[in-house]
PDB file of C-alpha atoms and ligand atoms in Angstrom:
ATOM      1  CA  MET A  10       5.734  -3.183 -21.981  1.00  0.00           C
ATOM      2  CA  LYS A  11       2.981  -3.962 -18.751  1.00  0.00           C
ATOM      3  CA  ALA A  12       3.581  -1.128 -15.840  1.00  0.00           C
ATOM      4  CA  THR A  13       3.836  -2.657 -12.829  1.00  0.00           C
ATOM      5  CA  ILE A  14       2.295  -2.301  -9.505  1.00  0.00           C
ATOM      6  CA  GLY A  15       3.543  -2.719  -6.132  1.00  0.00           C
ATOM      7  CA  ILE A  16       0.256  -3.649  -3.489  1.00  0.00           C
ATOM      8  CA  ILE A  17       1.426  -3.370  -0.209  1.00  0.00           C
ATOM      9  CA  ALA A  18      -0.435  -4.207   3.072  1.00  0.00           C
ATOM     10  CA  GLY A  19       1.075  -2.710   6.276  1.00  0.00           C
ATOM     11  CA  SER A  20       1.077  -5.045   9.148  1.00  0.00           C
ATOM     12  CA  LEU A  21       2.981  -7.677   9.434  1.00  0.00           C
ATOM     13  CA  ARG A  22      -0.991 -10.113  10.849  1.00  0.00           C
ATOM     14  CA  ARG A  23      -0.187 -14.077   9.715  1.00  0.00           C
ATOM     15  CA  ALA A  24      -3.798 -13.855   9.493  1.00  0.00           C
ATOM     16  CA  SER A  25      -3.918  -9.965   8.522  1.00  0.00           C
ATOM     17  CA  PHE A  26      -7.333  -8.946   6.763  1.00  0.00           C
ATOM     18  CA  SER A  27      -4.927  -6.626   4.953  1.00  0.00           C
ATOM     19  CA  LYS A  28      -2.907  -8.936   3.359  1.00  0.00           C
ATOM     20  CA  LYS A  29      -6.137 -10.629   2.267  1.00  0.00           C
ATOM     21  CA  ILE A  30      -7.727  -7.736   0.629  1.00  0.00           C
ATOM     22  CA  ALA A  31      -4.122  -8.232  -0.683  1.00  0.00           C
ATOM     23  CA  ARG A  32      -4.043 -10.894  -2.387  1.00  0.00           C
ATOM     24  CA  ALA A  33      -7.764 -10.799  -3.550  1.00  0.00           C
ATOM     25  CA  LEU A  34      -6.380  -7.384  -5.202  1.00  0.00           C
ATOM     26  CA  LEU A  35      -4.127  -9.422  -7.505  1.00  0.00           C
ATOM     27  CA  GLU A  36      -6.961 -11.227  -9.114  1.00  0.00           C
ATOM     28  CA  MET A  37      -8.387  -7.663  -9.755  1.00  0.00           C
ATOM     29  CA  ALA A  38      -5.348  -6.423 -12.241  1.00  0.00           C
ATOM     30  CA  PRO A  39      -6.414  -5.435 -16.172  1.00  0.00           C
ATOM     31  CA  GLU A  40      -4.690  -6.098 -19.190  1.00  0.00           C
ATOM     32  CA  GLY A  41      -1.065  -4.808 -19.511  1.00  0.00           C
ATOM     33  CA  TYR A  42      -0.686  -4.294 -15.828  1.00  0.00           C
ATOM     34  CA  ASP A  43       1.705  -6.285 -14.013  1.00  0.00           C
ATOM     35  CA  PHE A  44       0.060  -6.809  -9.804  1.00  0.00           C
ATOM     36  CA  LYS A  45       2.632  -7.313  -7.587  1.00  0.00           C
ATOM     37  CA  LEU A  46       3.111  -7.922  -4.436  1.00  0.00           C
ATOM     38  CA  ILE A  47       5.851  -5.706  -2.388  1.00  0.00           C
ATOM     39  CA  SER A  48       7.320  -7.978   1.235  1.00  0.00           C
ATOM     40  CA  ILE A  49       7.204  -5.065   3.986  1.00  0.00           C
ATOM     41  CA  GLU A  50       8.307  -7.698   6.287  1.00  0.00           C
ATOM     42  CA  ASP A  51      12.750  -8.122   6.979  1.00  0.00           C
ATOM     43  CA  LEU A  52      12.787  -3.789   7.690  1.00  0.00           C
ATOM     44  CA  PRO A  53      14.339  -2.918  10.861  1.00  0.00           C
ATOM     45  CA  LEU A  54      13.656   0.171  11.914  1.00  0.00           C
ATOM     46  CA  TYR A  55      14.721   3.094  10.249  1.00  0.00           C
ATOM     47  CA  ASN A  56      17.981   4.679  11.490  1.00  0.00           C
ATOM     48  CA  GLN A  57      20.051   7.375   9.874  1.00  0.00           C
ATOM     49  CA  ASP A  58      22.776   6.183  10.439  1.00  0.00           C
ATOM     50  CA  PHE A  59      22.904   3.172   8.071  1.00  0.00           C
ATOM     51  CA  ASP A  60      23.037   6.006   5.184  1.00  0.00           C
ATOM     52  CA  ASP A  61      24.730   7.986   6.594  1.00  0.00           C
ATOM     53  CA  ASP A  62      27.291   5.186   7.670  1.00  0.00           C
ATOM     54  CA  ASN A  63      26.202   4.022   4.534  1.00  0.00           C
ATOM     55  CA  ASP A  64      25.761   0.973   5.943  1.00  0.00           C
ATOM     56  CA  VAL A  65      22.865   0.035   5.757  1.00  0.00           C
ATOM     57  CA  PRO A  66      21.380  -3.340   6.281  1.00  0.00           C
ATOM     58  CA  PRO A  67      20.820  -5.754   2.625  1.00  0.00           C
ATOM     59  CA  SER A  68      16.937  -6.203   3.114  1.00  0.00           C
ATOM     60  CA  TYR A  69      16.621  -1.744   2.747  1.00  0.00           C
ATOM     61  CA  VAL A  70      18.695  -2.532  -0.296  1.00  0.00           C
ATOM     62  CA  THR A  71      16.546  -5.026  -1.758  1.00  0.00           C
ATOM     63  CA  PHE A  72      13.361  -3.592  -0.697  1.00  0.00           C
ATOM     64  CA  ARG A  73      14.617   0.385  -2.245  1.00  0.00           C
ATOM     65  CA  ASN A  74      15.142  -1.626  -5.198  1.00  0.00           C
ATOM     66  CA  THR A  75      11.457  -3.095  -5.165  1.00  0.00           C
ATOM     67  CA  ILE A  76      10.093   0.392  -4.526  1.00  0.00           C
ATOM     68  CA  GLN A  77      12.711   2.009  -7.819  1.00  0.00           C
ATOM     69  CA  GLU A  78      11.112  -1.055 -10.183  1.00  0.00           C
ATOM     70  CA  LEU A  79       7.541   0.343  -9.492  1.00  0.00           C
ATOM     71  CA  ASP A  80       5.738   2.017 -11.661  1.00  0.00           C
ATOM     72  CA  GLY A  81       2.845   2.923  -9.253  1.00  0.00           C
ATOM     73  CA  ILE A  82       1.272   1.639  -5.869  1.00  0.00           C
ATOM     74  CA  ILE A  83      -1.706   0.506  -4.081  1.00  0.00           C
ATOM     75  CA  PHE A  84      -1.530   0.979  -0.389  1.00  0.00           C
ATOM     76  CA  VAL A  85      -3.527  -1.773   1.460  1.00  0.00           C
ATOM     77  CA  THR A  86      -3.424  -0.089   5.453  1.00  0.00           C
ATOM     78  CA  PRO A  87      -5.390  -1.421   8.949  1.00  0.00           C
ATOM     79  CA  GLU A  88      -5.312   1.105  11.155  1.00  0.00           C
ATOM     80  CA  TYR A  89      -3.742   1.559  15.029  1.00  0.00           C
ATOM     81  CA  ASN A  90      -5.030   3.701  17.203  1.00  0.00           C
ATOM     82  CA  ARG A  91      -6.406   6.160  14.789  1.00  0.00           C
ATOM     83  CA  SER A  92      -3.102   5.987  13.104  1.00  0.00           C
ATOM     84  CA  VAL A  93      -0.939   3.977  10.267  1.00  0.00           C
ATOM     85  CA  PRO A  94       0.770   0.818  11.372  1.00  0.00           C
ATOM     86  CA  ALA A  95       4.200   1.605  12.019  1.00  0.00           C
ATOM     87  CA  VAL A  96       5.476  -1.094  10.566  1.00  0.00           C
ATOM     88  CA  LEU A  97       3.935   0.509   7.142  1.00  0.00           C
ATOM     89  CA  LYS A  98       5.499   3.632   8.270  1.00  0.00           C
ATOM     90  CA  ASN A  99       8.799   2.210   9.511  1.00  0.00           C
ATOM     91  CA  ALA A 100       8.966   0.623   4.920  1.00  0.00           C
ATOM     92  CA  VAL A 101       7.601   4.247   3.727  1.00  0.00           C
ATOM     93  CA  ASP A 102      10.245   5.764   5.255  1.00  0.00           C
ATOM     94  CA  VAL A 103      12.992   3.650   4.917  1.00  0.00           C
ATOM     95  CA  ALA A 104      11.965   3.885   1.120  1.00  0.00           C
ATOM     96  CA  SER A 105      11.878   8.490   1.598  1.00  0.00           C
ATOM     97  CA  LYS A 106      15.900   7.792   2.349  1.00  0.00           C
ATOM     98  CA  PRO A 107      18.683   9.660   1.866  1.00  0.00           C
ATOM     99  CA  SER A 108      16.862  12.099   0.384  1.00  0.00           C
ATOM    100  CA  ASP A 109      17.946  12.810  -3.213  1.00  0.00           C
ATOM    101  CA  LYS A 110      17.156   9.272  -3.832  1.00  0.00           C
ATOM    102  CA  ASN A 111      12.800   9.253  -2.646  1.00  0.00           C
ATOM    103  CA  LYS A 112      12.161   5.837  -4.032  1.00  0.00           C
ATOM    104  CA  TRP A 113       8.390   6.897  -3.970  1.00  0.00           C
ATOM    105  CA  ASP A 114       9.080  10.472  -6.397  1.00  0.00           C
ATOM    106  CA  GLY A 115       6.150  10.906  -9.098  1.00  0.00           C
ATOM    107  CA  LYS A 116       4.469   7.111  -8.413  1.00  0.00           C
ATOM    108  CA  PRO A 117       1.224   7.510  -8.800  1.00  0.00           C
ATOM    109  CA  ALA A 118      -1.016   6.144  -5.387  1.00  0.00           C
ATOM    110  CA  ALA A 119      -3.626   5.241  -3.986  1.00  0.00           C
ATOM    111  CA  VAL A 120      -4.866   3.851  -0.374  1.00  0.00           C
ATOM    112  CA  PHE A 121      -7.712   1.966   0.237  1.00  0.00           C
ATOM    113  CA  SER A 122      -7.338   1.822   4.060  1.00  0.00           C
ATOM    114  CA  ASN A 123      -9.783  -1.257   6.571  1.00  0.00           C
ATOM    115  CA  SER A 124     -10.372  -2.463   9.742  1.00  0.00           C
ATOM    116  CA  PRO A 125     -12.746  -4.579  11.700  1.00  0.00           C
ATOM    117  CA  GLY A 126     -14.527  -2.191  12.445  1.00  0.00           C
ATOM    118  CA  ASN A 127     -16.905   0.863  11.614  1.00  0.00           C
ATOM    119  CA  LEU A 128     -14.340   3.761  11.217  1.00  0.00           C
ATOM    120  CA  SER A 129     -12.596   1.514   8.376  1.00  0.00           C
ATOM    121  CA  GLY A 130      -9.583   2.692   9.147  1.00  0.00           C
ATOM    122  CA  PHE A 131     -10.250   6.769   8.247  1.00  0.00           C
ATOM    123  CA  GLY A 132      -7.325   7.560  10.519  1.00  0.00           C
ATOM    124  CA  ALA A 133      -4.762   5.737   8.822  1.00  0.00           C
ATOM    125  CA  ASN A 134      -5.861   6.166   5.568  1.00  0.00           C
ATOM    126  CA  HIS A 135      -5.179   9.814   5.690  1.00  0.00           C
ATOM    127  CA  HIS A 136      -1.712   9.400   7.912  1.00  0.00           C
ATOM    128  CA  LEU A 137      -0.685   7.520   4.944  1.00  0.00           C
ATOM    129  CA  ARG A 138      -1.717  10.155   3.059  1.00  0.00           C
ATOM    130  CA  GLN A 139       0.051  13.238   4.924  1.00  0.00           C
ATOM    131  CA  SER A 140       3.068  11.479   4.812  1.00  0.00           C
ATOM    132  CA  LEU A 141       3.636  11.150   0.556  1.00  0.00           C
ATOM    133  CA  VAL A 142       2.449  14.047   0.029  1.00  0.00           C
ATOM    134  CA  CYS A 143       5.708  15.208   1.753  1.00  0.00           C
ATOM    135  CA  LEU A 144       6.909  12.355  -0.880  1.00  0.00           C
ATOM    136  CA  ASN A 145       6.059  13.961  -4.153  1.00  0.00           C
ATOM    137  CA  VAL A 146       3.358  10.108  -4.429  1.00  0.00           C
ATOM    138  CA  PRO A 147       0.658  11.964  -6.075  1.00  0.00           C
ATOM    139  CA  VAL A 148      -2.613   9.812  -4.371  1.00  0.00           C
ATOM    140  CA  MET A 149      -5.728   9.033  -5.848  1.00  0.00           C
ATOM    141  CA  GLN A 150      -8.811  11.116  -4.047  1.00  0.00           C
ATOM    142  CA  GLN A 151     -11.541   9.093  -5.614  1.00  0.00           C
ATOM    143  CA  PRO A 152     -13.703   6.720  -5.165  1.00  0.00           C
ATOM    144  CA  GLU A 153     -12.105   7.311  -1.496  1.00  0.00           C
ATOM    145  CA  VAL A 154     -11.222   3.464   0.216  1.00  0.00           C
ATOM    146  CA  TYR A 155     -12.850   2.706   3.727  1.00  0.00           C
ATOM    147  CA  ILE A 156     -13.503  -1.332   3.889  1.00  0.00           C
ATOM    148  CA  ALA A 157     -15.529  -1.501   7.443  1.00  0.00           C
ATOM    149  CA  GLY A 158     -16.348  -5.341   8.729  1.00  0.00           C
ATOM    150  CA  ALA A 159     -13.121  -6.196   7.274  1.00  0.00           C
ATOM    151  CA  ASN A 160     -13.131  -9.455   9.494  1.00  0.00           C
ATOM    152  CA  LYS A 161     -16.269 -11.014   7.433  1.00  0.00           C
ATOM    153  CA  LEU A 162     -15.228  -9.892   3.696  1.00  0.00           C
ATOM    154  CA  PHE A 163     -13.528 -13.566   2.638  1.00  0.00           C
ATOM    155  CA  ASP A 164     -15.169 -17.366   3.466  1.00  0.00           C
ATOM    156  CA  GLU A 165     -11.822 -20.109   4.851  1.00  0.00           C
ATOM    157  CA  ASP A 166     -10.972 -20.392   1.028  1.00  0.00           C
ATOM    158  CA  GLY A 167     -10.498 -16.720   0.649  1.00  0.00           C
ATOM    159  CA  ASN A 168     -13.470 -15.534  -2.348  1.00  0.00           C
ATOM    160  CA  PHE A 169     -14.870 -12.987  -0.802  1.00  0.00           C
ATOM    161  CA  LYS A 170     -18.654 -13.486   0.544  1.00  0.00           C
ATOM    162  CA  ASP A 171     -20.515 -10.577  -0.324  1.00  0.00           C
ATOM    163  CA  ASP A 172     -19.770 -10.649  -4.648  1.00  0.00           C
ATOM    164  CA  ASN A 173     -20.527  -6.439  -3.926  1.00  0.00           C
ATOM    165  CA  VAL A 174     -17.239  -6.143  -2.051  1.00  0.00           C
ATOM    166  CA  ARG A 175     -15.099  -7.218  -4.973  1.00  0.00           C
ATOM    167  CA  LYS A 176     -17.257  -4.875  -6.915  1.00  0.00           C
ATOM    168  CA  PHE A 177     -17.172  -2.083  -5.374  1.00  0.00           C
ATOM    169  CA  LEU A 178     -12.876  -2.948  -4.649  1.00  0.00           C
ATOM    170  CA  GLN A 179     -12.339  -3.881  -8.368  1.00  0.00           C
ATOM    171  CA  LYS A 180     -13.919  -0.435  -9.295  1.00  0.00           C
ATOM    172  CA  ALA A 181     -11.276   1.384  -7.455  1.00  0.00           C
ATOM    173  CA  VAL A 182      -8.854  -0.284  -9.248  1.00  0.00           C
ATOM    174  CA  ASP A 183     -10.361   0.913 -11.985  1.00  0.00           C
ATOM    175  CA  ALA A 184     -10.559   4.127 -11.394  1.00  0.00           C
ATOM    176  CA  TYR A 185      -7.139   3.766  -9.708  1.00  0.00           C
ATOM    177  CA  ILE A 186      -5.702   2.703 -12.936  1.00  0.00           C
ATOM    178  CA  GLU A 187      -7.343   5.616 -14.663  1.00  0.00           C
ATOM    179  CA  TRP A 188      -5.437   7.173 -12.004  1.00  0.00           C
ATOM    180  CA  PHE A 189      -2.351   5.710 -12.876  1.00  0.00           C
ATOM    181  CA  ASN A 190      -2.448   6.407 -16.126  1.00  0.00           C
ATOM    182  CA  ARG A 191      -3.502  10.204 -15.972  1.00  0.00           C
ATOM    183  CA  ASN A 192      -0.564  10.860 -13.406  1.00  0.00           C
ATOM    184  CA  LYS A 193       1.988   7.979 -14.743  1.00  0.00           C
ATOM    185  CA  PRO A 194       6.167   9.854 -15.183  1.00  0.00           C
ATOM    186  CA  SER A 195       6.026  11.118 -18.224  1.00  0.00           C
TER     187      SER A 195
HETATM  188  C1  FMN B 143      -1.535  -2.202  18.638  1.00  0.00           C
HETATM  189  C2  FMN B 143      -3.562  -1.579  18.001  1.00  0.00           C
HETATM  190  C3  FMN B 143      -4.015  -0.479  17.779  1.00  0.00           C
HETATM  191  C4  FMN B 143      -5.038  -0.349  16.943  1.00  0.00           C
HETATM  192  N1  FMN B 143      -5.552   0.168  16.895  1.00  0.00           N
HETATM  193  C5  FMN B 143      -7.032   0.542  15.942  1.00  0.00           C
HETATM  194  C6  FMN B 143      -7.945   1.263  15.492  1.00  0.00           C
HETATM  195  O1  FMN B 143      -7.236   2.571  16.148  1.00  0.00           O
HETATM  196  N2  FMN B 143      -8.538   1.637  14.821  1.00  0.00           N
HETATM  197  C7  FMN B 143      -9.234   0.573  14.122  1.00  0.00           C
HETATM  198  O2  FMN B 143     -10.018   0.495  13.526  1.00  0.00           O
HETATM  199  N3  FMN B 143      -8.562  -1.435  14.181  1.00  0.00           N
HETATM  200  C8  FMN B 143      -7.539  -1.066  15.701  1.00  0.00           C
HETATM  201  N4  FMN B 143      -6.624  -2.161  16.095  1.00  0.00           N
HETATM  202  C9  FMN B 143      -7.598  -3.422  15.507  1.00  0.00           C
HETATM  203  C10 FMN B 143      -6.951  -2.804  13.745  1.00  0.00           C
HETATM  204  O3  FMN B 143      -7.883  -2.986  12.953  1.00  0.00           O
HETATM  205  C11 FMN B 143      -7.333  -5.243  14.022  1.00  0.00           C
HETATM  206  O4  FMN B 143      -6.079  -5.492  14.653  1.00  0.00           O
HETATM  207  C12 FMN B 143      -6.615  -5.512  12.290  1.00  0.00           C
HETATM  208  O5  FMN B 143      -7.115  -6.992  12.201  1.00  0.00           O
HETATM  209  C13 FMN B 143      -5.234  -5.065  11.386  1.00  0.00           C
HETATM  210  O6  FMN B 143      -5.511  -5.559  10.455  1.00  0.00           O
HETATM  211  P1  FMN B 143      -4.627  -6.525   9.984  1.00  0.00           P
HETATM  212  O7  FMN B 143      -5.778  -8.092  10.186  1.00  0.00           O
HETATM  213  O8  FMN B 143      -4.442  -6.652   8.663  1.00  0.00           O
HETATM  214  O9  FMN B 143      -3.617  -7.364  10.589  1.00  0.00           O
HETATM  215  C14 FMN B 143      -5.408  -2.204  16.305  1.00  0.00           C
HETATM  216  C15 FMN B 143      -4.843  -3.377  16.634  1.00  0.00           C
HETATM  217  C16 FMN B 143      -3.525  -2.785  17.505  1.00  0.00           C
HETATM  218  C17 FMN B 143      -3.001  -3.954  17.378  1.00  0.00           C
END
């Protein structure tokens, strides 16, 4: 059976560069793997009362089930004020609760960060890793993936302007698949 790897872009923006990178990754799935975009668009802000009252929004149920069914995850995150955008942190929080049903538990992940500038989302990348440690998610260490100039990566048809960027990302994906196979739950 094919392993399913979720690709989560940490932005709601229509023309998001993170979404464009996430879409480009779909083409890079090796044989035997299904890469699937996971939406975080419809998740209300997490409020623990939802779980305490056993009255969670329907979008939480769908999202939690979707994460539960994944084998691994690649996060494509931009950076907001040197950290993880709130929408992505919210999605991480939603699927982490209730605590005895942490849906991320044990699923090997990778964090690819990006920014139009040169800092490449470094702060967001490492803040996200901090949360993933808490959630028992093994996160690929090398190669680190920091993508600068995210606003200049694609032409109008969504193709990479520079094939070296595509090759770099394909190498990162291939390394992630190796990491996935070494770290997936037995
Ligand atoms: C609230 C806010 C905070 C931002 N903070 C940072 C930042 O700390 N570092 C950075 O490189 N870019 C920052 N940016 C610029 C984003 O990198 C840029 O808007 C990018 O396009 C967002 O990602 P997206 O294209 O996937 O939506 C910020 C943008 C917003 C809206």
